[in-house]
Each structure stands twice: as C-alpha cells, then as structure tokens.
Amino acid sequence: MTLLFMSKIHNPAVWTAALRHHLPDLEIAIWPEVGDPSAVEFALVWSPKPGELRRYPNLKAVFSFGAGVEHIFADAELPPVPVVKVVDARLTKGLTEYVLLHVLRQHRRLDLMRRAQDQARWIGFATPDTRNTTVGIMGLGEIGRDAAFALVHLGFRVAGWSRTPKDVPGVEGFHGPGGLDAFLKLSRFLVCLLPLTPDTRGILNRERLALLPRGAHLINAGRGPLVVDEDLIAALDSGHIASATLDVFHREPLPPAHAFWSHPKVTVTPHNASDTVPDSVAAQIADNIRRAKRG
Ligand code: GLV
C-alpha cells in the first residue's frame, strides 16, 4: 500500500513519521521519486502538478493537506476518485482565532490608539457597541460555524450566508444567490471563509462590495480568487471599505509588486491564519485510508 506525497510546502520527513505512526505498513513515495506508478493507491497532495494524478492507474483516493480542495480540482485530468479534505479542530480553532483577532482589532480601533500613542496623545472615544455591530460570515461549514459561535458569545450580531440553508443557533441565516444582497447590506464586518468553486470565484466584486455598509471591514481567509483585487482596491480608495485583512491571494506568495503590500488600509498575512499539523491530522488521514481500502 503506497501513498504518494506531493507538496512543496509540507515537510516530508515529519509527515512520513506521523503517518507511519498510525499506519506502520504504509509505503510513502515522495514525489517526484515515485518508482512503480501502479503501486500508488493514495495521494496526499497540495497543489498537485496538473495531469500528474492520472498517471497512477490504481489510485483509490486523493487527500488534501488542508480544508480546501480547489487546488486538486484545478487539474482538468483528475481521475474520478474520492477527494478528501481535512476537518480538524485545531485548524478550525486557528481560523476562529484569526477572525476574532482581526474583527476585534478593527472594532476596538487598535490602530487608532497605536497611532495616538506614537504622538503621546490621550484620545477619548466611546467603546464601540458590540450588540449593534453585525458580523457577516460567508461560508457556514465547520470553520464558519465555529467562528460564528465565538462572535455570538462575544455579543456581536452575527449573520451567515451559505450556498444552501444552514441553521446555526444565534446566527441570522441567508442563503443562495437570492439571499446575498440582503446579507451584504447588513455586514459591517464581512468575514469570507468560502471555498473556491466556479460559483464563488470573483463573488466579492465591485457590485457586491458596494452593498456593504459604508466603512465596512473585510476579512478574507477563504481563498484569494473569491475577491476581485482591483474592485477591492477601488472600494478601499473611495473610502467605502475601511480596511481589508487578507490571508489568501490569487498568487501565493503574494508577488512583491502587488498593491496590497503597501496599501495603508490592507493587512497582508502570509496564508497562515491556521494550518494543518501532522500530529493533529495524520490520524484522520490514516483512518480515511483504512476506510478507502475497505471501499
Ligand atoms: C488552507 O488554506 C487549507 O485549505 O486548509
């Protein structure tokens, strides 16, 4: 039983040790040193080279290193096998922390206070009214729901938008294309945690960003191509959107010349809102390999 390991950003030695701990019999081939392609039954991948996975005639399943799987479906020649994403409490909590960190930073005006401190100025302003502040979460899967619960617990009004109806306690639900405009109009903070699919690519474009209340804040920890970059920059420059905190980008690493790096209203984080670590995730990959093996 051979697992093909294909990633430029995950450490093969660490992952191999963690996977073997759960599946001692597992052979692991580190791409591109593959040996006999017909021995490969499983692949654990991040951004696999397009056309590569079809070279393995006995492939039974493809595992993503993360929660996102669009990097796998980007391969037009992907063989028709199950594609498996990570659902992991540590990964989820990392994203919830990221959402809270950046919502609270803007909500409590941390940057304003920091600038005042630089000038030794004691500024007075009222504590913002959390109960009348709506955070809209796009994407109510494992991660979106967890972030929503934490925000509800802090006393925010929370709205959620998802492709299909989702009932999340404490969250005002909107769904489908028909529910999107009303949802955006409410969202003083817009937290985007959507997966990238043909339906969501470019979903945050000029028209949709214009529906947000003036002075809204955007946090995108879903995928870069959910946002039309030029439209976001225009909305920031016009003052319609007050800040954008972006963890994900059309191209990663974000090219040094990209306008986001130096934009005064943009915070760039290097796709590290959360991560998958082997000691937390290897057990579920091993379980899924056993399940796939059983058919
Ligand atoms: C990270 O982006 C993931 O897909 O888990």
PDB file of C-alpha atoms and ligand atoms in Angstrom:
ATOM      1  CA  MET A   1       0.000   0.000   0.000  1.00  0.00           C
ATOM      2  CA  THR A   2       1.747   3.139  -1.221  1.00  0.00           C
ATOM      3  CA  LEU A   3       0.885   6.754  -0.539  1.00  0.00           C
ATOM      4  CA  LEU A   4       2.221   9.371  -2.900  1.00  0.00           C
ATOM      5  CA  PHE A   5       3.300  12.543  -1.070  1.00  0.00           C
ATOM      6  CA  MET A   6       3.168  15.588  -3.317  1.00  0.00           C
ATOM      7  CA  SER A   7       3.706  19.039  -1.795  1.00  0.00           C
ATOM      8  CA  LYS A   8       6.325  21.755  -1.961  1.00  0.00           C
ATOM      9  CA  ILE A   9       5.342  23.269   1.373  1.00  0.00           C
ATOM     10  CA  HIS A  10       4.920  20.314   3.749  1.00  0.00           C
ATOM     11  CA  ASN A  11       7.890  18.600   5.349  1.00  0.00           C
ATOM     12  CA  PRO A  12       8.017  15.011   4.044  1.00  0.00           C
ATOM     13  CA  ALA A  13      10.097  13.630   6.938  1.00  0.00           C
ATOM     14  CA  VAL A  14       7.739  14.925   9.614  1.00  0.00           C
ATOM     15  CA  TRP A  15       4.600  13.814   7.757  1.00  0.00           C
ATOM     16  CA  THR A  16       6.043  10.415   6.925  1.00  0.00           C
ATOM     17  CA  ALA A  17       6.833   9.748  10.580  1.00  0.00           C
ATOM     18  CA  ALA A  18       3.375  10.885  11.700  1.00  0.00           C
ATOM     19  CA  LEU A  19       1.543   8.785   9.089  1.00  0.00           C
ATOM     20  CA  ARG A  20       3.653   5.677   9.769  1.00  0.00           C
ATOM     21  CA  HIS A  21       2.862   6.019  13.452  1.00  0.00           C
ATOM     22  CA  HIS A  22      -0.776   5.334  12.561  1.00  0.00           C
ATOM     23  CA  LEU A  23      -0.198   3.026   9.586  1.00  0.00           C
ATOM     24  CA  PRO A  24       3.107   1.172  10.100  1.00  0.00           C
ATOM     25  CA  ASP A  25       2.723  -0.740   6.813  1.00  0.00           C
ATOM     26  CA  LEU A  26       2.300   2.338   4.668  1.00  0.00           C
ATOM     27  CA  GLU A  27       4.903   2.860   1.952  1.00  0.00           C
ATOM     28  CA  ILE A  28       5.380   6.547   1.204  1.00  0.00           C
ATOM     29  CA  ALA A  29       6.726   7.762  -2.127  1.00  0.00           C
ATOM     30  CA  ILE A  30       7.904  11.350  -2.105  1.00  0.00           C
ATOM     31  CA  TRP A  31       7.110  12.878  -5.477  1.00  0.00           C
ATOM     32  CA  PRO A  32       8.857  13.005  -7.950  1.00  0.00           C
ATOM     33  CA  GLU A  33      10.755   9.868  -6.773  1.00  0.00           C
ATOM     34  CA  VAL A  34       7.825   7.548  -7.342  1.00  0.00           C
ATOM     35  CA  GLY A  35       9.074   4.187  -8.588  1.00  0.00           C
ATOM     36  CA  ASP A  36       6.285   1.947  -9.888  1.00  0.00           C
ATOM     37  CA  PRO A  37       3.200   4.115 -10.588  1.00  0.00           C
ATOM     38  CA  SER A  38       0.881   1.104 -10.360  1.00  0.00           C
ATOM     39  CA  ALA A  39       1.784   0.613  -6.672  1.00  0.00           C
ATOM     40  CA  VAL A  40       0.346   4.018  -5.717  1.00  0.00           C
ATOM     41  CA  GLU A  41      -3.123   3.718  -4.185  1.00  0.00           C
ATOM     42  CA  PHE A  42      -3.411   7.025  -2.358  1.00  0.00           C
ATOM     43  CA  ALA A  43      -2.080  10.517  -2.848  1.00  0.00           C
ATOM     44  CA  LEU A  44      -1.650  13.238  -0.218  1.00  0.00           C
ATOM     45  CA  VAL A  45      -1.258  16.490  -2.093  1.00  0.00           C
ATOM     46  CA  TRP A  46      -1.059  20.259  -2.049  1.00  0.00           C
ATOM     47  CA  SER A  47      -1.356  21.899  -5.499  1.00  0.00           C
ATOM     48  CA  PRO A  48      -0.515  18.751  -7.451  1.00  0.00           C
ATOM     49  CA  LYS A  49       1.006  19.196 -10.866  1.00  0.00           C
ATOM     50  CA  PRO A  50      -1.900  19.125 -13.372  1.00  0.00           C
ATOM     51  CA  GLY A  51      -2.043  15.840 -15.257  1.00  0.00           C
ATOM     52  CA  GLU A  52       0.157  14.057 -12.709  1.00  0.00           C
ATOM     53  CA  LEU A  53      -2.506  12.141 -10.762  1.00  0.00           C
ATOM     54  CA  ARG A  54      -3.852  10.389 -13.849  1.00  0.00           C
ATOM     55  CA  ARG A  55      -0.526   8.564 -14.157  1.00  0.00           C
ATOM     56  CA  TYR A  56      -1.464   6.251 -11.268  1.00  0.00           C
ATOM     57  CA  PRO A  57      -3.860   3.560 -12.551  1.00  0.00           C
ATOM     58  CA  ASN A  58      -4.657   2.127  -9.100  1.00  0.00           C
ATOM     59  CA  LEU A  59      -5.333   5.398  -7.306  1.00  0.00           C
ATOM     60  CA  LYS A  60      -8.230   4.989  -4.823  1.00  0.00           C
ATOM     61  CA  ALA A  61      -8.424   8.449  -3.221  1.00  0.00           C
ATOM     62  CA  VAL A  62      -6.729  11.824  -3.152  1.00  0.00           C
ATOM     63  CA  PHE A  63      -6.238  13.606   0.177  1.00  0.00           C
ATOM     64  CA  SER A  64      -5.757  17.334   0.546  1.00  0.00           C
ATOM     65  CA  PHE A  65      -3.325  18.593   3.147  1.00  0.00           C
ATOM     66  CA  GLY A  66      -5.905  21.199   4.076  1.00  0.00           C
ATOM     67  CA  ALA A  67      -9.546  22.145   4.253  1.00  0.00           C
ATOM     68  CA  GLY A  68      -9.503  23.472   0.693  1.00  0.00           C
ATOM     69  CA  VAL A  69      -9.631  21.157  -2.309  1.00  0.00           C
ATOM     70  CA  GLU A  70      -9.772  23.601  -5.236  1.00  0.00           C
ATOM     71  CA  HIS A  71      -6.054  23.048  -5.859  1.00  0.00           C
ATOM     72  CA  ILE A  72      -6.930  19.407  -6.619  1.00  0.00           C
ATOM     73  CA  PHE A  73      -9.989  20.098  -8.773  1.00  0.00           C
ATOM     74  CA  ALA A  74      -7.901  22.590 -10.767  1.00  0.00           C
ATOM     75  CA  ASP A  75      -6.463  19.520 -12.524  1.00  0.00           C
ATOM     76  CA  ALA A  76      -8.625  19.017 -15.613  1.00  0.00           C
ATOM     77  CA  GLU A  77      -7.383  15.417 -15.866  1.00  0.00           C
ATOM     78  CA  LEU A  78      -8.098  14.470 -12.275  1.00  0.00           C
ATOM     79  CA  PRO A  79      -9.127  10.790 -12.185  1.00  0.00           C
ATOM     80  CA  PRO A  80     -12.652  10.027 -10.880  1.00  0.00           C
ATOM     81  CA  VAL A  81     -11.691   9.032  -7.316  1.00  0.00           C
ATOM     82  CA  PRO A  82     -12.881  10.468  -3.990  1.00  0.00           C
ATOM     83  CA  VAL A  83     -11.197  13.712  -2.956  1.00  0.00           C
ATOM     84  CA  VAL A  84     -10.881  14.146   0.801  1.00  0.00           C
ATOM     85  CA  LYS A  85     -10.469  17.360   2.770  1.00  0.00           C
ATOM     86  CA  VAL A  86      -9.212  17.894   6.300  1.00  0.00           C
ATOM     87  CA  VAL A  87     -11.738  18.662   9.040  1.00  0.00           C
ATOM     88  CA  ASP A  88      -9.679  19.298  12.122  1.00  0.00           C
ATOM     89  CA  ALA A  89     -10.435  21.023  15.418  1.00  0.00           C
ATOM     90  CA  ARG A  90      -7.025  22.655  15.617  1.00  0.00           C
ATOM     91  CA  LEU A  91      -7.286  24.001  12.069  1.00  0.00           C
ATOM     92  CA  THR A  92     -10.776  25.297  12.813  1.00  0.00           C
ATOM     93  CA  LYS A  93      -9.777  26.987  16.082  1.00  0.00           C
ATOM     94  CA  GLY A  94      -6.827  28.659  14.373  1.00  0.00           C
ATOM     95  CA  LEU A  95      -9.194  30.287  11.903  1.00  0.00           C
ATOM     96  CA  THR A  96     -11.602  31.309  14.634  1.00  0.00           C
ATOM     97  CA  GLU A  97      -8.699  32.996  16.447  1.00  0.00           C
ATOM     98  CA  TYR A  98      -7.762  34.791  13.238  1.00  0.00           C
ATOM     99  CA  VAL A  99     -11.308  36.029  12.743  1.00  0.00           C
ATOM    100  CA  LEU A 100     -11.604  37.248  16.329  1.00  0.00           C
ATOM    101  CA  LEU A 101      -8.167  38.878  16.230  1.00  0.00           C
ATOM    102  CA  HIS A 102      -8.957  40.951  13.163  1.00  0.00           C
ATOM    103  CA  VAL A 103     -12.595  41.735  13.927  1.00  0.00           C
ATOM    104  CA  LEU A 104     -11.628  42.962  17.390  1.00  0.00           C
ATOM    105  CA  ARG A 105      -8.610  44.888  16.125  1.00  0.00           C
ATOM    106  CA  GLN A 106     -10.876  46.971  13.883  1.00  0.00           C
ATOM    107  CA  HIS A 107     -13.880  47.020  16.192  1.00  0.00           C
ATOM    108  CA  ARG A 108     -11.833  48.265  19.161  1.00  0.00           C
ATOM    109  CA  ARG A 109      -9.819  50.660  16.938  1.00  0.00           C
ATOM    110  CA  LEU A 110      -6.470  49.338  17.967  1.00  0.00           C
ATOM    111  CA  ASP A 111      -4.605  51.037  15.097  1.00  0.00           C
ATOM    112  CA  LEU A 112      -6.057  54.420  16.015  1.00  0.00           C
ATOM    113  CA  MET A 113      -4.852  54.025  19.594  1.00  0.00           C
ATOM    114  CA  ARG A 114      -1.432  52.889  18.450  1.00  0.00           C
ATOM    115  CA  ARG A 115      -1.102  55.984  16.243  1.00  0.00           C
ATOM    116  CA  ALA A 116      -2.192  58.215  19.130  1.00  0.00           C
ATOM    117  CA  GLN A 117       0.329  56.542  21.405  1.00  0.00           C
ATOM    118  CA  ASP A 118       3.089  57.322  18.910  1.00  0.00           C
ATOM    119  CA  GLN A 119       2.292  61.002  19.494  1.00  0.00           C
ATOM    120  CA  ALA A 120       1.734  60.609  23.267  1.00  0.00           C
ATOM    121  CA  ARG A 121      -1.891  61.651  22.700  1.00  0.00           C
ATOM    122  CA  TRP A 122      -4.551  60.510  25.165  1.00  0.00           C
ATOM    123  CA  ILE A 123      -7.602  60.229  22.955  1.00  0.00           C
ATOM    124  CA  GLY A 124     -11.131  59.738  24.179  1.00  0.00           C
ATOM    125  CA  PHE A 125     -13.770  57.765  22.332  1.00  0.00           C
ATOM    126  CA  ALA A 126     -16.698  55.638  23.295  1.00  0.00           C
ATOM    127  CA  THR A 127     -16.336  51.907  23.467  1.00  0.00           C
ATOM    128  CA  PRO A 128     -17.969  50.544  20.310  1.00  0.00           C
ATOM    129  CA  ASP A 129     -21.397  48.976  20.651  1.00  0.00           C
ATOM    130  CA  THR A 130     -20.887  45.299  20.048  1.00  0.00           C
ATOM    131  CA  ARG A 131     -24.578  44.451  20.372  1.00  0.00           C
ATOM    132  CA  ASN A 132     -25.360  46.667  17.391  1.00  0.00           C
ATOM    133  CA  THR A 133     -22.477  45.530  15.230  1.00  0.00           C
ATOM    134  CA  THR A 134     -23.176  42.844  12.650  1.00  0.00           C
ATOM    135  CA  VAL A 135     -20.506  40.450  11.527  1.00  0.00           C
ATOM    136  CA  GLY A 136     -21.461  38.621   8.348  1.00  0.00           C
ATOM    137  CA  ILE A 137     -19.817  35.282   7.762  1.00  0.00           C
ATOM    138  CA  MET A 138     -19.731  33.886   4.248  1.00  0.00           C
ATOM    139  CA  GLY A 139     -19.456  30.125   4.460  1.00  0.00           C
ATOM    140  CA  LEU A 140     -21.076  28.224   7.311  1.00  0.00           C
ATOM    141  CA  GLY A 141     -19.153  24.966   7.209  1.00  0.00           C
ATOM    142  CA  GLU A 142     -17.132  23.643  10.148  1.00  0.00           C
ATOM    143  CA  ILE A 143     -14.981  26.745  10.260  1.00  0.00           C
ATOM    144  CA  GLY A 144     -17.623  29.392   9.632  1.00  0.00           C
ATOM    145  CA  ARG A 145     -19.869  27.907  12.301  1.00  0.00           C
ATOM    146  CA  ASP A 146     -17.100  27.847  14.884  1.00  0.00           C
ATOM    147  CA  ALA A 147     -16.191  31.478  14.198  1.00  0.00           C
ATOM    148  CA  ALA A 148     -19.891  32.384  14.356  1.00  0.00           C
ATOM    149  CA  PHE A 149     -20.309  30.771  17.790  1.00  0.00           C
ATOM    150  CA  ALA A 150     -17.316  32.687  19.158  1.00  0.00           C
ATOM    151  CA  LEU A 151     -18.645  36.001  17.828  1.00  0.00           C
ATOM    152  CA  VAL A 152     -22.140  35.307  19.167  1.00  0.00           C
ATOM    153  CA  HIS A 153     -20.544  34.548  22.531  1.00  0.00           C
ATOM    154  CA  LEU A 154     -18.835  37.953  22.494  1.00  0.00           C
ATOM    155  CA  GLY A 155     -22.212  39.587  21.895  1.00  0.00           C
ATOM    156  CA  PHE A 156     -21.956  40.530  18.204  1.00  0.00           C
ATOM    157  CA  ARG A 157     -24.918  40.253  15.902  1.00  0.00           C
ATOM    158  CA  VAL A 158     -23.951  37.517  13.527  1.00  0.00           C
ATOM    159  CA  ALA A 159     -25.348  36.871  10.080  1.00  0.00           C
ATOM    160  CA  GLY A 160     -24.311  33.970   7.902  1.00  0.00           C
ATOM    161  CA  TRP A 161     -24.516  33.290   4.199  1.00  0.00           C
ATOM    162  CA  SER A 162     -24.172  29.855   2.675  1.00  0.00           C
ATOM    163  CA  ARG A 163     -24.964  28.165  -0.615  1.00  0.00           C
ATOM    164  CA  THR A 164     -27.730  26.046   0.918  1.00  0.00           C
ATOM    165  CA  PRO A 165     -29.784  26.888   4.042  1.00  0.00           C
ATOM    166  CA  LYS A 166     -27.915  26.256   7.314  1.00  0.00           C
ATOM    167  CA  ASP A 167     -29.465  26.538  10.718  1.00  0.00           C
ATOM    168  CA  VAL A 168     -26.855  27.873  13.130  1.00  0.00           C
ATOM    169  CA  PRO A 169     -28.056  28.861  16.626  1.00  0.00           C
ATOM    170  CA  GLY A 170     -27.764  32.590  17.218  1.00  0.00           C
ATOM    171  CA  VAL A 171     -26.996  33.337  13.564  1.00  0.00           C
ATOM    172  CA  GLU A 172     -29.352  35.073  11.157  1.00  0.00           C
ATOM    173  CA  GLY A 173     -29.167  32.842   8.106  1.00  0.00           C
ATOM    174  CA  PHE A 174     -29.163  33.851   4.437  1.00  0.00           C
ATOM    175  CA  HIS A 175     -28.548  31.542   1.539  1.00  0.00           C
ATOM    176  CA  GLY A 176     -28.173  31.227  -2.179  1.00  0.00           C
ATOM    177  CA  PRO A 177     -27.840  33.961  -4.764  1.00  0.00           C
ATOM    178  CA  GLY A 178     -31.211  35.382  -3.663  1.00  0.00           C
ATOM    179  CA  GLY A 179     -30.039  35.935  -0.082  1.00  0.00           C
ATOM    180  CA  LEU A 180     -26.699  37.528  -0.810  1.00  0.00           C
ATOM    181  CA  ASP A 181     -27.603  41.192  -1.264  1.00  0.00           C
ATOM    182  CA  ALA A 182     -29.602  41.447   1.963  1.00  0.00           C
ATOM    183  CA  PHE A 183     -26.798  39.701   3.844  1.00  0.00           C
ATOM    184  CA  LEU A 184     -24.122  42.051   2.494  1.00  0.00           C
ATOM    185  CA  LYS A 185     -26.174  45.135   3.320  1.00  0.00           C
ATOM    186  CA  LEU A 186     -26.132  44.119   6.997  1.00  0.00           C
ATOM    187  CA  SER A 187     -22.457  43.206   7.287  1.00  0.00           C
ATOM    188  CA  ARG A 188     -20.347  45.890   8.948  1.00  0.00           C
ATOM    189  CA  PHE A 189     -17.688  43.215   9.134  1.00  0.00           C
ATOM    190  CA  LEU A 190     -17.557  40.748   6.285  1.00  0.00           C
ATOM    191  CA  VAL A 191     -15.666  37.564   7.061  1.00  0.00           C
ATOM    192  CA  CYS A 192     -15.146  35.419   3.999  1.00  0.00           C
ATOM    193  CA  LEU A 193     -14.488  31.719   4.633  1.00  0.00           C
ATOM    194  CA  LEU A 194     -15.949  30.301   1.427  1.00  0.00           C
ATOM    195  CA  PRO A 195     -14.349  27.541  -0.582  1.00  0.00           C
ATOM    196  CA  LEU A 196     -13.271  28.429  -4.098  1.00  0.00           C
ATOM    197  CA  THR A 197     -15.621  26.905  -6.663  1.00  0.00           C
ATOM    198  CA  PRO A 198     -16.821  28.018 -10.108  1.00  0.00           C
ATOM    199  CA  ASP A 199     -19.779  29.669  -8.319  1.00  0.00           C
ATOM    200  CA  THR A 200     -17.727  31.576  -5.755  1.00  0.00           C
ATOM    201  CA  ARG A 201     -14.810  32.783  -7.907  1.00  0.00           C
ATOM    202  CA  GLY A 202     -14.971  36.592  -8.012  1.00  0.00           C
ATOM    203  CA  ILE A 203     -18.027  36.670  -5.746  1.00  0.00           C
ATOM    204  CA  LEU A 204     -16.684  39.755  -3.976  1.00  0.00           C
ATOM    205  CA  ASN A 205     -16.705  42.117  -6.932  1.00  0.00           C
ATOM    206  CA  ARG A 206     -17.475  45.812  -7.310  1.00  0.00           C
ATOM    207  CA  GLU A 207     -21.260  45.446  -7.210  1.00  0.00           C
ATOM    208  CA  ARG A 208     -21.228  43.224  -4.134  1.00  0.00           C
ATOM    209  CA  LEU A 209     -18.632  45.251  -2.230  1.00  0.00           C
ATOM    210  CA  ALA A 210     -20.777  48.325  -2.906  1.00  0.00           C
ATOM    211  CA  LEU A 211     -23.640  46.690  -0.992  1.00  0.00           C
ATOM    212  CA  LEU A 212     -21.665  46.611   2.261  1.00  0.00           C
ATOM    213  CA  PRO A 213     -22.385  49.465   4.677  1.00  0.00           C
ATOM    214  CA  ARG A 214     -20.021  52.404   4.203  1.00  0.00           C
ATOM    215  CA  GLY A 215     -16.967  51.920   6.423  1.00  0.00           C
ATOM    216  CA  ALA A 216     -17.217  48.122   6.421  1.00  0.00           C
ATOM    217  CA  HIS A 217     -14.229  45.908   7.115  1.00  0.00           C
ATOM    218  CA  LEU A 218     -13.358  42.841   5.059  1.00  0.00           C
ATOM    219  CA  ILE A 219     -11.515  39.792   6.337  1.00  0.00           C
ATOM    220  CA  ASN A 220     -10.734  37.130   3.733  1.00  0.00           C
ATOM    221  CA  ALA A 221      -9.333  33.848   4.978  1.00  0.00           C
ATOM    222  CA  GLY A 222     -11.115  31.724   2.345  1.00  0.00           C
ATOM    223  CA  ARG A 223      -9.285  31.919  -0.969  1.00  0.00           C
ATOM    224  CA  GLY A 224      -7.778  34.837  -2.878  1.00  0.00           C
ATOM    225  CA  PRO A 225      -9.776  34.495  -6.098  1.00  0.00           C
ATOM    226  CA  LEU A 226     -13.053  34.971  -4.214  1.00  0.00           C
ATOM    227  CA  VAL A 227     -12.162  38.669  -4.370  1.00  0.00           C
ATOM    228  CA  VAL A 228     -11.648  40.825  -7.449  1.00  0.00           C
ATOM    229  CA  ASP A 229      -8.485  42.619  -6.326  1.00  0.00           C
ATOM    230  CA  GLU A 230      -8.915  45.794  -8.396  1.00  0.00           C
ATOM    231  CA  ASP A 231     -12.503  46.177  -7.208  1.00  0.00           C
ATOM    232  CA  LEU A 232     -11.407  45.835  -3.589  1.00  0.00           C
ATOM    233  CA  ILE A 233      -8.630  48.407  -4.018  1.00  0.00           C
ATOM    234  CA  ALA A 234     -11.111  50.829  -5.627  1.00  0.00           C
ATOM    235  CA  ALA A 235     -13.553  50.339  -2.737  1.00  0.00           C
ATOM    236  CA  LEU A 236     -10.761  50.981  -0.200  1.00  0.00           C
ATOM    237  CA  ASP A 237      -9.526  54.062  -2.065  1.00  0.00           C
ATOM    238  CA  SER A 238     -13.016  55.542  -2.264  1.00  0.00           C
ATOM    239  CA  GLY A 239     -13.426  55.060   1.500  1.00  0.00           C
ATOM    240  CA  HIS A 240     -16.401  52.758   1.056  1.00  0.00           C
ATOM    241  CA  ILE A 241     -14.466  49.949   2.692  1.00  0.00           C
ATOM    242  CA  ALA A 242     -12.382  50.966   5.690  1.00  0.00           C
ATOM    243  CA  SER A 243      -9.976  48.036   5.870  1.00  0.00           C
ATOM    244  CA  ALA A 244      -9.164  44.683   4.366  1.00  0.00           C
ATOM    245  CA  THR A 245      -7.323  41.900   6.139  1.00  0.00           C
ATOM    246  CA  LEU A 246      -6.238  39.274   3.653  1.00  0.00           C
ATOM    247  CA  ASP A 247      -4.644  35.910   4.318  1.00  0.00           C
ATOM    248  CA  VAL A 248      -5.143  34.436   0.847  1.00  0.00           C
ATOM    249  CA  PHE A 249      -4.331  35.716  -2.617  1.00  0.00           C
ATOM    250  CA  HIS A 250      -4.689  34.986  -6.310  1.00  0.00           C
ATOM    251  CA  ARG A 251      -0.983  34.164  -6.375  1.00  0.00           C
ATOM    252  CA  GLU A 252       0.900  32.922  -3.327  1.00  0.00           C
ATOM    253  CA  PRO A 253       3.374  34.054  -2.173  1.00  0.00           C
ATOM    254  CA  LEU A 254       1.827  37.444  -2.956  1.00  0.00           C
ATOM    255  CA  PRO A 255       4.162  39.000  -5.584  1.00  0.00           C
ATOM    256  CA  PRO A 256       6.315  41.817  -4.108  1.00  0.00           C
ATOM    257  CA  ALA A 257       4.930  44.372  -6.582  1.00  0.00           C
ATOM    258  CA  HIS A 258       1.287  43.729  -5.672  1.00  0.00           C
ATOM    259  CA  ALA A 259      -0.560  46.836  -4.496  1.00  0.00           C
ATOM    260  CA  PHE A 260      -1.851  45.071  -1.365  1.00  0.00           C
ATOM    261  CA  TRP A 261       1.603  45.050   0.246  1.00  0.00           C
ATOM    262  CA  SER A 262       1.834  48.813   0.555  1.00  0.00           C
ATOM    263  CA  HIS A 263      -1.815  49.799   0.749  1.00  0.00           C
ATOM    264  CA  PRO A 264      -2.411  51.692   4.021  1.00  0.00           C
ATOM    265  CA  LYS A 265      -5.799  50.041   4.546  1.00  0.00           C
ATOM    266  CA  VAL A 266      -4.694  46.486   3.822  1.00  0.00           C
ATOM    267  CA  THR A 267      -3.187  43.998   6.226  1.00  0.00           C
ATOM    268  CA  VAL A 268      -1.469  41.097   4.492  1.00  0.00           C
ATOM    269  CA  THR A 269      -0.880  37.854   6.362  1.00  0.00           C
ATOM    270  CA  PRO A 270       1.004  35.029   4.643  1.00  0.00           C
ATOM    271  CA  HIS A 271      -1.720  32.345   4.378  1.00  0.00           C
ATOM    272  CA  ASN A 272      -1.116  31.415   7.983  1.00  0.00           C
ATOM    273  CA  ALA A 273      -4.494  32.122   9.569  1.00  0.00           C
ATOM    274  CA  SER A 274      -4.260  28.481  10.521  1.00  0.00           C
ATOM    275  CA  ASP A 275      -2.523  25.340   9.376  1.00  0.00           C
ATOM    276  CA  THR A 276      -2.664  21.585   9.427  1.00  0.00           C
ATOM    277  CA  VAL A 277      -0.045  19.952  11.609  1.00  0.00           C
ATOM    278  CA  PRO A 278       0.760  16.262  11.292  1.00  0.00           C
ATOM    279  CA  ASP A 279       0.246  15.340  14.931  1.00  0.00           C
ATOM    280  CA  SER A 280      -3.314  16.619  14.699  1.00  0.00           C
ATOM    281  CA  VAL A 281      -4.242  15.482  11.184  1.00  0.00           C
ATOM    282  CA  ALA A 282      -2.263  12.305  10.412  1.00  0.00           C
ATOM    283  CA  ALA A 283      -4.679  10.135  12.420  1.00  0.00           C
ATOM    284  CA  GLN A 284      -7.695  11.183  10.321  1.00  0.00           C
ATOM    285  CA  ILE A 285      -5.798  10.692   7.066  1.00  0.00           C
ATOM    286  CA  ALA A 286      -4.809   7.216   8.258  1.00  0.00           C
ATOM    287  CA  ASP A 287      -8.444   6.480   9.200  1.00  0.00           C
ATOM    288  CA  ASN A 288      -9.612   7.623   5.797  1.00  0.00           C
ATOM    289  CA  ILE A 289      -7.002   5.462   4.075  1.00  0.00           C
ATOM    290  CA  ARG A 290      -8.356   2.474   6.012  1.00  0.00           C
ATOM    291  CA  ARG A 291     -11.918   3.392   5.008  1.00  0.00           C
ATOM    292  CA  ALA A 292     -10.973   3.828   1.353  1.00  0.00           C
ATOM    293  CA  LYS A 293      -9.180   0.480   1.489  1.00  0.00           C
ATOM    294  CA  ARG A 294     -12.406  -1.120   2.716  1.00  0.00           C
ATOM    295  CA  GLY A 295     -14.205   0.541  -0.186  1.00  0.00           C
TER     296      GLY A 295
HETATM  297  C1  GLV B   1      -5.715  26.102   3.931  1.00  0.00           C
HETATM  298  O1  GLV B   1      -5.801  27.010   3.178  1.00  0.00           O
HETATM  299  C2  GLV B   1      -6.480  24.905   3.843  1.00  0.00           C
HETATM  300  O2  GLV B   1      -7.051  24.624   2.777  1.00  0.00           O
HETATM  301  O3  GLV B   1      -6.533  24.156   4.836  1.00  0.00           O
END
